[in-house]
XYZ file of C-alpha atoms in Angstrom:
702
model
C 68.541 99.428 75.763
C 70.139 100.917 72.329
C 72.322 98.942 71.198
C 74.479 100.442 68.304
C 76.604 98.749 65.265
C 79.693 100.631 65.898
C 83.322 100.229 65.543
C 86.132 97.115 64.498
C 88.953 99.412 66.091
C 89.891 99.751 68.163
C 89.283 96.507 70.705
C 88.444 95.995 73.427
C 86.238 98.575 75.313
C 85.853 102.191 74.135
C 84.938 104.819 75.666
C 84.054 108.011 74.757
C 81.913 109.776 77.141
C 79.099 109.619 75.982
C 78.967 105.527 75.827
C 81.608 102.592 74.881
C 82.604 100.844 72.191
C 82.332 97.272 72.863
C 85.096 95.162 70.046
C 86.391 91.456 69.642
C 87.821 89.251 67.851
C 86.689 85.584 67.564
C 86.796 83.827 63.904
C 86.116 80.353 65.654
C 82.565 81.681 67.173
C 79.354 81.082 65.686
C 78.272 84.155 68.122
C 79.525 86.140 70.644
C 77.702 87.716 73.686
C 78.623 90.826 75.287
C 77.411 90.401 79.073
C 76.827 93.444 81.139
C 76.989 92.594 84.735
C 75.561 93.952 87.768
C 76.590 93.929 91.316
C 73.545 91.584 92.053
C 74.657 88.815 90.590
C 72.483 89.423 87.077
C 73.434 90.159 83.910
C 72.419 91.469 80.957
C 73.035 89.896 77.510
C 73.602 91.988 74.002
C 74.082 90.162 70.785
C 76.969 90.876 68.423
C 75.622 91.205 65.094
C 78.091 93.372 63.347
C 81.003 91.174 62.393
C 84.196 92.838 60.542
C 86.922 90.989 59.487
C 86.107 88.401 62.557
C 86.005 91.355 65.229
C 82.407 91.113 66.366
C 81.476 94.932 67.557
C 78.980 97.057 68.873
C 78.286 100.658 70.453
C 76.320 100.231 73.716
C 75.368 104.300 75.043
C 74.875 105.531 78.194
C 77.314 102.327 79.306
C 79.823 104.254 81.444
C 83.652 103.930 83.198
C 83.199 101.070 86.382
C 80.667 99.156 84.169
C 82.043 95.510 84.429
C 81.169 92.908 81.524
C 82.544 90.175 80.024
C 81.825 87.438 76.546
C 80.055 84.418 76.355
C 80.959 82.434 72.435
C 78.724 79.933 71.401
C 80.410 78.032 69.018
C 82.185 74.592 68.821
C 84.021 72.506 71.558
C 85.668 69.973 69.803
C 89.087 70.039 71.351
C 90.609 67.230 68.898
C 89.812 70.762 66.163
C 91.669 72.566 68.990
C 88.410 74.792 69.167
C 87.209 74.859 72.946
C 84.347 76.878 72.145
C 81.838 77.407 75.466
C 79.235 79.745 76.188
C 78.614 78.585 79.926
C 82.346 80.286 80.272
C 81.896 83.966 80.812
C 85.104 85.283 79.404
C 88.021 87.947 80.024
C 88.155 91.245 77.184
C 91.637 90.281 75.960
C 91.806 94.190 75.483
C 90.693 95.177 79.685
C 92.032 97.984 80.311
C 90.943 96.852 83.953
C 89.690 93.604 85.477
C 87.561 93.317 88.603
C 87.919 90.489 91.570
C 89.710 87.364 92.069
C 89.108 84.320 90.594
C 86.759 81.568 92.709
C 88.966 78.213 92.199
C 87.155 75.327 91.068
C 85.309 73.096 88.305
C 83.325 75.666 86.778
C 85.726 77.679 85.311
C 87.049 74.549 83.645
C 85.791 73.990 79.917
C 85.748 70.288 80.439
C 84.374 68.069 83.092
C 87.264 66.986 85.502
C 88.086 62.851 84.536
C 86.372 63.176 81.046
C 88.925 65.829 79.018
C 86.741 65.956 75.897
C 83.719 66.404 77.442
C 82.280 70.058 78.144
C 81.008 71.329 81.017
C 78.035 73.528 81.149
C 78.587 74.733 84.742
C 78.471 78.344 84.348
C 81.758 80.247 85.181
C 80.153 83.472 85.870
C 80.009 83.423 89.553
C 83.230 82.311 89.668
C 85.224 84.542 87.735
C 87.115 87.862 87.701
C 85.549 90.185 84.876
C 86.427 93.194 82.823
C 85.581 96.526 83.546
C 85.099 99.684 81.106
C 87.659 102.613 81.763
C 87.508 106.241 81.548
C 91.211 107.013 79.387
C 91.636 110.691 80.775
C 94.106 111.561 83.186
C 95.610 114.847 83.423
C 99.089 114.104 82.944
C 100.166 117.518 82.935
C 104.058 118.770 81.793
C 104.835 115.057 81.997
C 107.451 114.190 79.856
C 109.635 110.819 80.050
C 113.067 110.950 81.628
C 114.847 109.264 78.292
C 117.863 108.477 80.016
C 121.057 107.605 77.744
C 121.793 103.648 77.958
C 125.462 104.305 79.159
C 123.519 106.776 82.038
C 121.135 104.122 82.633
C 120.852 102.369 85.730
C 118.595 99.838 86.309
C 116.566 98.166 88.985
C 114.595 95.883 89.276
C 112.340 95.478 92.180
C 108.462 93.741 92.797
C 105.811 96.311 93.536
C 104.643 94.147 96.604
C 107.929 93.138 97.609
C 109.892 96.508 97.945
C 107.000 98.166 99.784
C 105.683 95.980 101.990
C 107.319 96.180 104.965
C 108.816 100.068 104.376
C 108.414 101.530 107.967
C 107.720 105.043 106.506
C 104.803 104.065 104.756
C 101.381 104.756 105.419
C 100.238 100.763 106.198
C 97.531 102.115 103.597
C 99.465 102.173 100.749
C 102.100 99.459 101.822
C 102.367 97.125 98.650
C 100.484 99.185 96.279
C 101.458 101.555 93.389
C 100.735 104.519 95.335
C 104.020 103.084 97.417
C 106.241 103.709 94.300
C 105.257 107.272 94.424
C 105.865 107.737 98.158
C 108.689 110.186 99.136
C 110.173 107.077 101.276
C 110.886 105.077 98.305
C 111.370 107.477 95.699
C 114.093 109.331 97.745
C 115.552 105.761 97.972
C 115.995 104.791 94.434
C 117.225 108.709 93.632
C 120.416 108.221 96.643
C 120.889 105.152 95.530
C 121.714 106.611 91.455
C 119.030 104.343 89.617
C 117.605 105.943 86.605
C 114.734 103.316 85.922
C 112.284 101.108 87.849
C 112.469 97.810 86.041
C 108.997 96.328 87.459
C 108.258 92.187 87.753
C 104.784 91.825 86.036
C 102.285 94.413 86.373
C 100.252 92.555 83.929
C 97.147 91.465 85.435
C 97.773 87.868 86.465
C 96.650 84.819 87.964
C 97.040 82.863 90.996
C 97.342 78.804 89.654
C 94.628 76.842 91.082
C 97.451 74.574 92.654
C 99.394 77.313 94.395
C 95.889 78.278 95.870
C 95.285 74.738 97.185
C 98.310 74.844 98.784
C 97.932 77.838 100.487
C 100.788 80.093 98.332
C 99.813 82.719 95.789
C 101.727 83.901 92.761
C 103.895 85.918 93.798
C 105.920 86.920 90.812
C 103.391 87.229 88.148
C 104.610 85.505 85.420
C 100.853 84.315 85.203
C 99.476 86.810 82.832
C 95.502 86.878 81.588
C 95.137 90.347 80.960
C 97.872 92.374 78.767
C 96.417 95.886 78.573
C 95.544 95.892 82.653
C 97.539 96.966 85.256
C 97.326 94.035 88.190
C 94.069 95.047 90.348
C 95.378 93.848 93.471
C 98.597 95.916 93.753
C 95.596 99.023 93.663
C 95.242 100.371 97.653
C 91.490 101.342 96.993
C 89.212 99.690 94.741
C 89.601 97.397 91.515
C 87.035 99.081 88.835
C 89.795 101.539 87.175
C 90.672 103.021 90.328
C 94.150 100.831 89.619
C 94.855 102.207 85.691
C 94.223 105.865 87.915
C 97.125 104.465 90.692
C 99.268 102.776 88.205
C 99.476 106.388 86.422
C 100.200 108.494 89.540
C 103.050 106.254 90.436
C 104.151 106.378 86.453
C 104.199 110.947 86.913
C 105.751 111.061 90.829
C 108.904 108.840 89.437
C 109.010 110.869 86.447
C 109.143 114.045 88.214
C 112.082 112.150 90.280
C 113.969 111.629 86.497
C 113.425 108.310 87.278
C 112.527 105.782 84.208
C 109.484 103.300 84.593
C 110.279 100.093 82.843
C 108.036 96.681 82.573
C 108.532 93.418 83.160
C 106.059 92.093 80.410
C 104.954 88.311 79.977
C 104.051 87.705 76.142
C 105.153 84.262 75.480
C 102.863 82.159 77.303
C 99.479 83.203 79.400
C 97.276 81.954 82.742
C 95.084 78.906 80.871
C 97.676 76.572 81.158
C 97.529 73.598 78.922
C 94.825 70.907 77.620
C 94.063 70.956 81.189
C 93.894 74.635 82.874
C 91.011 76.977 82.941
C 88.829 78.156 80.343
C 89.386 82.811 81.069
C 89.820 84.313 77.965
C 91.059 83.575 75.361
C 90.669 79.430 75.049
C 87.395 80.216 74.736
C 87.299 82.874 72.035
C 89.164 81.302 69.557
C 91.880 78.662 70.516
C 93.449 77.956 67.368
C 94.551 81.176 66.184
C 96.349 82.753 69.899
C 97.618 79.145 70.809
C 100.641 77.332 69.379
C 99.508 72.923 69.093
C 100.885 70.538 68.548
C 100.170 67.907 65.757
C 96.999 66.563 67.663
C 94.962 69.775 68.417
C 94.217 68.608 71.406
C 97.591 69.502 73.388
C 99.898 73.096 73.362
C 103.833 73.456 72.681
C 105.294 74.748 75.377
C 108.700 76.239 75.135
C 107.625 78.447 78.304
C 107.531 75.170 80.915
C 104.402 77.002 81.904
C 102.187 74.472 79.780
C 100.760 77.019 77.028
C 102.856 79.558 74.351
C 101.233 82.369 71.857
C 100.955 81.824 69.120
C 103.702 83.828 67.031
C 102.669 83.648 63.563
C 98.637 84.390 63.640
C 97.979 87.733 62.939
C 95.957 88.797 65.598
C 98.618 87.471 68.291
C 100.924 89.823 66.845
C 97.888 92.601 66.660
C 97.288 92.295 70.637
C 101.073 92.673 71.874
C 101.555 95.411 69.073
C 98.157 97.515 70.586
C 99.801 96.452 74.609
C 103.504 97.726 74.141
C 101.503 101.220 72.076
C 99.228 101.047 75.233
C 101.430 101.031 78.039
C 103.752 103.956 76.178
C 101.355 106.375 74.611
C 98.014 105.867 77.619
C 100.310 104.509 80.381
C 103.474 106.578 80.186
C 105.851 103.883 81.046
C 109.326 103.918 79.177
C 110.232 100.144 77.638
C 109.721 96.689 78.502
C 111.811 93.550 79.706
C 110.685 90.329 77.959
C 110.234 87.014 79.471
C 111.556 84.300 77.847
C 112.257 86.715 74.979
C 113.206 83.350 72.242
C 109.625 82.451 72.666
C 108.413 85.559 70.955
C 111.095 84.055 68.272
C 109.685 81.233 67.117
C 107.397 81.816 64.822
C 108.073 78.715 63.523
C 109.635 76.315 65.664
C 113.318 76.867 65.626
C 114.708 80.649 66.772
C 114.201 82.678 64.289
C 115.946 86.449 65.225
C 114.229 88.283 61.645
C 110.782 86.468 62.988
C 108.014 88.777 62.490
C 107.693 90.033 65.876
C 111.164 91.659 65.395
C 109.567 92.782 62.337
C 107.215 95.130 64.063
C 108.575 96.727 66.573
C 111.475 97.097 64.017
C 109.101 99.624 62.284
C 106.856 100.396 64.931
C 107.022 104.972 64.988
C 106.307 103.929 69.298
C 107.645 100.583 70.534
C 111.130 100.969 68.754
C 111.707 104.021 70.316
C 111.469 102.885 73.993
C 114.146 100.562 75.765
C 114.105 97.263 74.612
C 115.399 94.536 77.044
C 115.125 91.267 76.038
C 115.703 87.752 78.679
C 117.436 85.768 75.694
C 116.221 82.127 76.232
C 113.333 79.722 77.164
C 113.219 76.474 77.969
C 112.869 75.359 74.250
C 115.627 73.525 71.820
C 117.696 76.119 70.783
C 116.591 78.798 73.240
C 119.287 80.237 74.473
C 119.968 82.801 72.401
C 122.519 85.385 74.136
C 124.091 87.936 72.154
C 121.529 86.511 69.442
C 118.745 89.147 68.983
C 118.643 92.659 66.266
C 120.509 95.084 67.027
C 117.544 96.901 68.410
C 117.263 95.307 71.521
C 119.587 95.068 74.587
C 119.818 91.676 75.933
C 119.884 90.535 80.071
C 123.432 89.025 79.798
C 123.538 85.774 81.980
C 126.914 84.700 80.672
C 127.914 88.113 82.228
C 126.107 86.259 85.821
C 127.563 83.118 85.355
C 131.245 84.551 84.316
C 131.483 87.097 87.605
C 130.398 84.182 89.956
C 132.833 82.230 88.695
C 135.776 84.414 89.099
C 134.972 85.816 92.341
C 134.244 81.885 94.213
C 137.954 81.232 92.769
C 136.991 78.666 89.789
C 140.120 77.949 87.085
C 140.525 78.932 83.818
C 138.089 82.134 83.951
C 140.070 85.194 84.215
C 139.937 85.639 80.090
C 136.370 85.417 79.976
C 136.375 87.828 83.383
C 138.009 90.276 81.295
C 135.212 90.431 78.675
C 132.229 89.943 80.164
C 134.314 93.273 82.375
C 134.170 95.463 79.294
C 131.054 94.820 77.111
C 131.449 91.020 76.334
C 132.186 92.313 72.547
C 132.562 88.614 71.504
C 128.560 88.747 71.661
C 127.696 91.781 70.884
C 130.464 93.683 68.649
C 129.915 91.355 65.572
C 126.175 92.724 64.830
C 126.908 95.559 65.404
C 125.706 96.625 69.394
C 127.946 98.033 71.502
C 128.826 97.563 75.518
C 125.039 99.405 76.198
C 124.070 96.105 74.303
C 124.616 93.889 77.885
C 123.144 94.884 80.895
C 124.926 93.169 83.377
C 123.547 91.682 86.574
C 124.879 89.452 89.159
C 121.582 88.826 91.066
C 117.845 89.070 90.024
C 114.326 87.574 91.178
C 115.100 84.376 89.896
C 117.825 82.570 92.015
C 119.629 83.366 95.000
C 119.730 86.994 96.555
C 123.436 88.875 97.061
C 123.224 87.835 100.417
C 122.336 84.399 99.984
C 124.767 83.901 96.881
C 127.583 84.432 99.468
C 125.827 82.133 101.800
C 124.649 78.871 100.606
C 125.782 76.510 98.459
C 122.907 74.954 97.966
C 119.147 75.910 97.518
C 116.527 75.366 100.449
C 113.051 75.608 98.679
C 111.435 73.511 101.341
C 108.595 75.917 102.141
C 107.699 76.138 98.009
C 105.615 72.371 99.070
C 107.739 70.277 95.506
C 110.168 68.678 97.939
C 112.924 70.912 97.066
C 113.203 70.054 93.822
C 111.992 73.326 91.927
C 114.802 75.747 90.963
C 117.977 76.313 89.864
C 120.618 73.924 90.779
C 123.717 75.011 89.939
C 123.830 78.893 91.263
C 127.745 79.122 90.859
C 127.299 80.117 95.107
C 130.417 79.793 97.664
C 128.385 80.149 101.523
C 132.092 80.992 102.486
C 132.278 77.955 104.326
C 129.660 77.341 106.194
C 126.383 76.841 105.298
C 123.132 79.246 106.101
C 123.054 81.308 109.139
C 126.177 81.923 111.015
C 127.557 83.752 114.263
C 131.401 83.134 112.963
C 132.793 86.750 112.431
C 135.657 85.777 109.945
C 132.819 83.903 107.093
C 130.454 87.568 108.222
C 133.293 89.617 107.508
C 133.932 87.393 103.861
C 130.715 87.029 103.056
C 130.442 91.074 103.729
C 133.685 91.493 101.377
C 131.851 89.041 98.864
C 128.973 90.889 98.744
C 131.506 93.996 97.668
C 132.764 92.597 95.318
C 129.835 91.684 93.102
C 128.520 95.374 93.395
C 131.685 97.009 92.912
C 132.299 94.510 89.708
C 129.138 95.821 88.513
C 129.722 99.165 88.556
C 133.053 98.950 86.822
C 131.394 96.844 84.105
C 130.770 97.981 80.658
C 127.825 97.638 80.033
C 123.924 98.409 81.737
C 123.928 97.797 85.617
C 121.197 96.421 87.070
C 120.746 95.833 90.479
C 118.013 93.300 92.594
C 115.734 95.196 95.598
C 117.360 95.194 98.237
C 120.555 93.528 97.590
C 122.060 97.529 98.633
C 120.779 95.904 102.128
C 121.575 92.183 101.596
C 118.326 91.119 101.977
C 118.103 86.770 101.501
C 115.195 84.885 100.929
C 116.788 82.454 103.970
C 118.055 80.246 100.700
C 115.117 79.908 99.043
C 116.487 80.091 94.952
C 112.687 79.938 93.657
C 110.528 82.201 95.465
C 108.225 83.014 93.229
C 104.783 81.392 95.549
C 106.294 83.346 98.518
C 104.163 86.133 98.917
C 105.099 86.501 102.797
C 107.943 87.746 104.790
C 110.103 85.027 102.562
C 110.557 87.587 99.961
C 109.463 91.088 100.656
C 111.830 93.681 101.467
C 113.318 93.792 104.897
C 114.454 97.005 105.219
C 117.035 97.575 107.861
C 116.682 99.934 110.591
C 118.425 102.961 110.105
C 121.928 103.061 107.328
C 124.318 99.978 106.272
C 127.258 99.865 105.280
C 126.622 98.211 102.355
C 124.143 100.499 101.280
C 126.987 103.179 101.370
C 128.521 101.344 99.194
C 126.649 100.374 97.247
C 125.163 104.633 96.458
C 129.460 105.496 96.565
C 129.877 102.588 93.565
C 127.105 103.862 91.381
C 128.030 107.220 92.205
C 131.403 106.662 91.569
C 130.154 105.468 87.786
C 127.773 108.010 87.333
C 130.752 110.368 87.436
C 133.141 108.834 85.411
C 132.150 108.225 81.644
C 135.662 106.014 81.448
C 133.158 103.434 83.138
C 130.579 103.813 80.989
C 131.426 104.060 77.448
C 129.167 104.620 74.752
C 131.817 102.025 72.118
C 134.158 99.003 72.998
C 137.899 99.367 73.944
C 140.646 99.263 71.192
C 143.221 98.328 72.960
C 145.704 100.778 71.475
C 145.935 104.203 71.453
C 142.843 106.709 70.025
C 143.457 108.866 67.103
C 142.725 112.631 68.071
C 143.638 112.296 72.037
C 147.480 113.122 72.121
C 148.149 110.042 74.078
C 150.151 107.537 73.401
C 148.610 105.382 75.948
C 146.193 102.707 74.898
C 142.855 102.960 76.242
C 143.019 99.710 77.981
C 145.583 97.351 79.249
C 145.956 94.358 81.168
C 148.789 93.670 83.724
C 149.836 90.412 85.796
C 150.048 91.827 89.816
C 153.699 91.593 89.334
C 153.062 94.459 86.603
C 154.130 93.031 83.172
C 151.814 93.240 80.364
C 150.006 89.765 80.381
C 150.903 87.600 77.512
C 148.574 84.300 76.052
C 150.085 82.444 78.743
C 149.122 84.306 81.631
C 145.508 84.435 80.564
C 145.555 80.963 79.633
C 146.883 79.853 83.439
C 144.511 77.805 84.834
C 145.155 79.408 88.209
C 145.147 82.665 87.104
C 142.838 84.777 89.537
C 144.481 88.418 90.079
C 144.484 91.106 87.004
C 145.514 94.427 86.848
C 143.171 96.779 84.058
C 144.249 99.703 83.418
C 141.067 102.441 81.870
C 142.810 106.110 80.033
C 140.191 108.734 80.524
C 142.071 110.447 78.125
C 141.555 107.899 75.591
C 137.514 108.040 75.239
C 136.948 108.184 71.588
C 133.675 108.886 71.838
C 131.702 112.716 71.922
C 130.114 114.213 74.501
C 126.180 114.813 74.112
C 127.153 118.238 72.679
C 130.329 116.835 69.997
C 132.705 117.662 72.903
C 135.385 115.040 73.443
C 134.609 113.197 76.632
C 137.694 112.822 78.794
C 138.158 111.750 82.351
C 140.165 110.516 85.035
C 142.369 107.031 84.126
C 141.580 103.861 86.923
C 143.759 101.358 87.625
C 141.480 98.495 88.858
C 142.946 95.698 90.908
C 140.893 91.774 91.395
C 141.955 89.425 93.483
C 139.857 86.430 93.558
C 142.109 83.878 95.194
C 142.167 83.056 98.450
C 145.459 84.331 99.339
C 146.462 88.103 100.050
C 148.754 89.522 96.620
C 151.099 91.932 95.664
C 150.408 94.130 93.201
C 152.390 96.576 91.570
C 151.215 99.669 90.060
C 152.262 99.949 86.712
C 154.615 102.113 85.111
C 154.537 104.231 82.263
C 150.436 104.858 83.027
C 150.765 107.499 85.450
C 153.237 108.520 88.205
C 150.940 108.790 90.861
C 147.333 107.162 91.491
C 145.114 107.323 95.496
C 142.802 104.594 96.155
C 138.786 105.312 95.729
C 137.270 102.089 96.933
C 139.187 98.797 98.674
C 136.540 96.359 99.312
C 138.519 94.764 102.034
C 137.601 97.317 104.176
C 134.213 97.849 106.132
C 133.289 101.017 104.521
C 134.703 99.647 100.726
C 136.056 103.523 100.278
C 138.676 105.057 101.823
C 138.288 108.957 102.564
C 139.525 111.387 99.581
C 142.718 111.622 102.342
C 143.314 108.093 101.767
C 146.537 105.781 100.501
C 148.258 107.242 97.896
C 150.214 105.202 95.816
C 153.755 105.791 92.647
C 154.194 104.211 89.715
C 156.002 100.757 90.848
C 154.920 100.784 94.489
C 154.043 97.554 95.698
C 150.137 97.505 97.229
C 149.118 94.430 99.513
C 145.377 92.743 98.136
C 143.421 90.956 100.928
C 142.487 87.307 99.388
C 139.036 88.302 97.530
C 138.946 91.867 97.212
C 139.456 94.523 94.679
C 141.018 97.815 94.841
C 140.233 101.060 92.463
C 143.144 103.412 91.866
C 142.382 106.827 90.646
C 144.748 109.509 88.660
C 143.359 113.132 88.128
C 143.471 114.191 83.985
């Protein structure tokens, strides 16, 4: 076999049409072998003799796409000094563009002997390992281009590739649970009719099913257990795993773009699947443990701010380079439109404390590719000082956990919630205005993959996670949920009607709030997980979306609210409200006003009243201060939002001096939630009765 020196950059396996360049970083290694794997189980080892700045490399003419490979690293196995090199372990390429196979769990894939963590394990892991694959980078993108939907027009839809499509009745059986299913017209039509502009996919980076879960007969369904930051997860391909998964993922992105839907990836750059000091040796540990991971003062052990056993070393230039190379790869080569960063506070821990000016954020800020896509932070981790909602840099948007908690508290009737609810409804200026950000920095959600579904939020007071095999000890115990008087499933028509009304309240509040709304897949037709609020290991019908037969009133209502938002820019302002008339609009009314149910302007005493659970909000469509996309001044209809979160029906007075005649366009007390165009009208000063725990929207033409 010919072996040429090759190049130190780019890292990974790079096919150029005639052969493949291999490059891998290891400062700890004494020697690195590239192992080409054959279908008969044999391997050809090639020592990487060229080294530049600790990147070892070689070019192999004739090595083609589909070739499986791995690395063996010869070097110190000295856990007490932080080194875990072990040439008996076949290692995945950190830069692999595709991964083949799965791990056959056993002692062979661990770097130490069971029962003796400091004793090197010389059992060969190759027969039990997944392998890296050389990929052909070419793909005919045609005229594909990113939709680049502005944040104020964005509706996010969080979904799991398999969970969304596995039970879809209109999909061929062979496509269900795959990337190809995302590209199917039945799925795309559902998203477009729902008003979705961006599909936020739960992890599709190559991940690993944990040894513990496999032994229990379960899987790591959610996928927050990454081992390959450049490779699409191979189990989501409908055919083949020797590069076919890359092709299929690209085809899905192209189809979604054609429908005007962006693709955003939930990415897990805070830790890897190798766990703590008792975890397996799959890639990074064996290549250069101390360069990739944050170790404690005793280098045997790992610092863990993620709750998964390890945390990547965010002050290592090689880790930072890998993350940035990965992000650019997914934007430039895979055409994705943005990222949601799991446990993003860990990315800001350059030393110990969370630092909003850490090197990672500096790199993102100056990067001409990554800085131009949507960047969404999950702004917390499990480490000390890890809850950082509102503290990320101006380029970033954030999952607003305070929005979720406040809206849940409001609709379940918690006291002293009204003032904070008003802040969350109007874009959370208390969190984002002081650093120059706008309402669009707030990603608003009431449910997501982590926690109760919307149906379960109004059906369960307590989690029911017994199927997870952890004695119901896992998952959040404080859910801010309310079961409407009965725990779990029931046939009581009054309870069912109240639950349906509460779900409409949550959907309507989400779509009427300033910021960027995010729906969780299946909530539009009230899917349930049977009270399981931590379905991370339920790769089955517990977590898969159960699609309804035909239309449902919940789905129709969700569509109607999404389209109401789309049609009226007053619900998706790019700037915060001023609370006063806007200059140049020739309108003496304030851009927003707050009223008691009696139609009187709210006083501080009203806001502070512990039992206050109702208010009216006036949104002035004639006082939108920002210009349109072509510089024109935006004008819209005006709206009154009436919220009654109390347990009794209440009379609301339509405020005077803010419009003479209004029409009801949303009433969550109705089964359909949306009155017809010829629905009830209301005049200034007139009294309307709102049912307990309901929301009404009135519209006045501009």
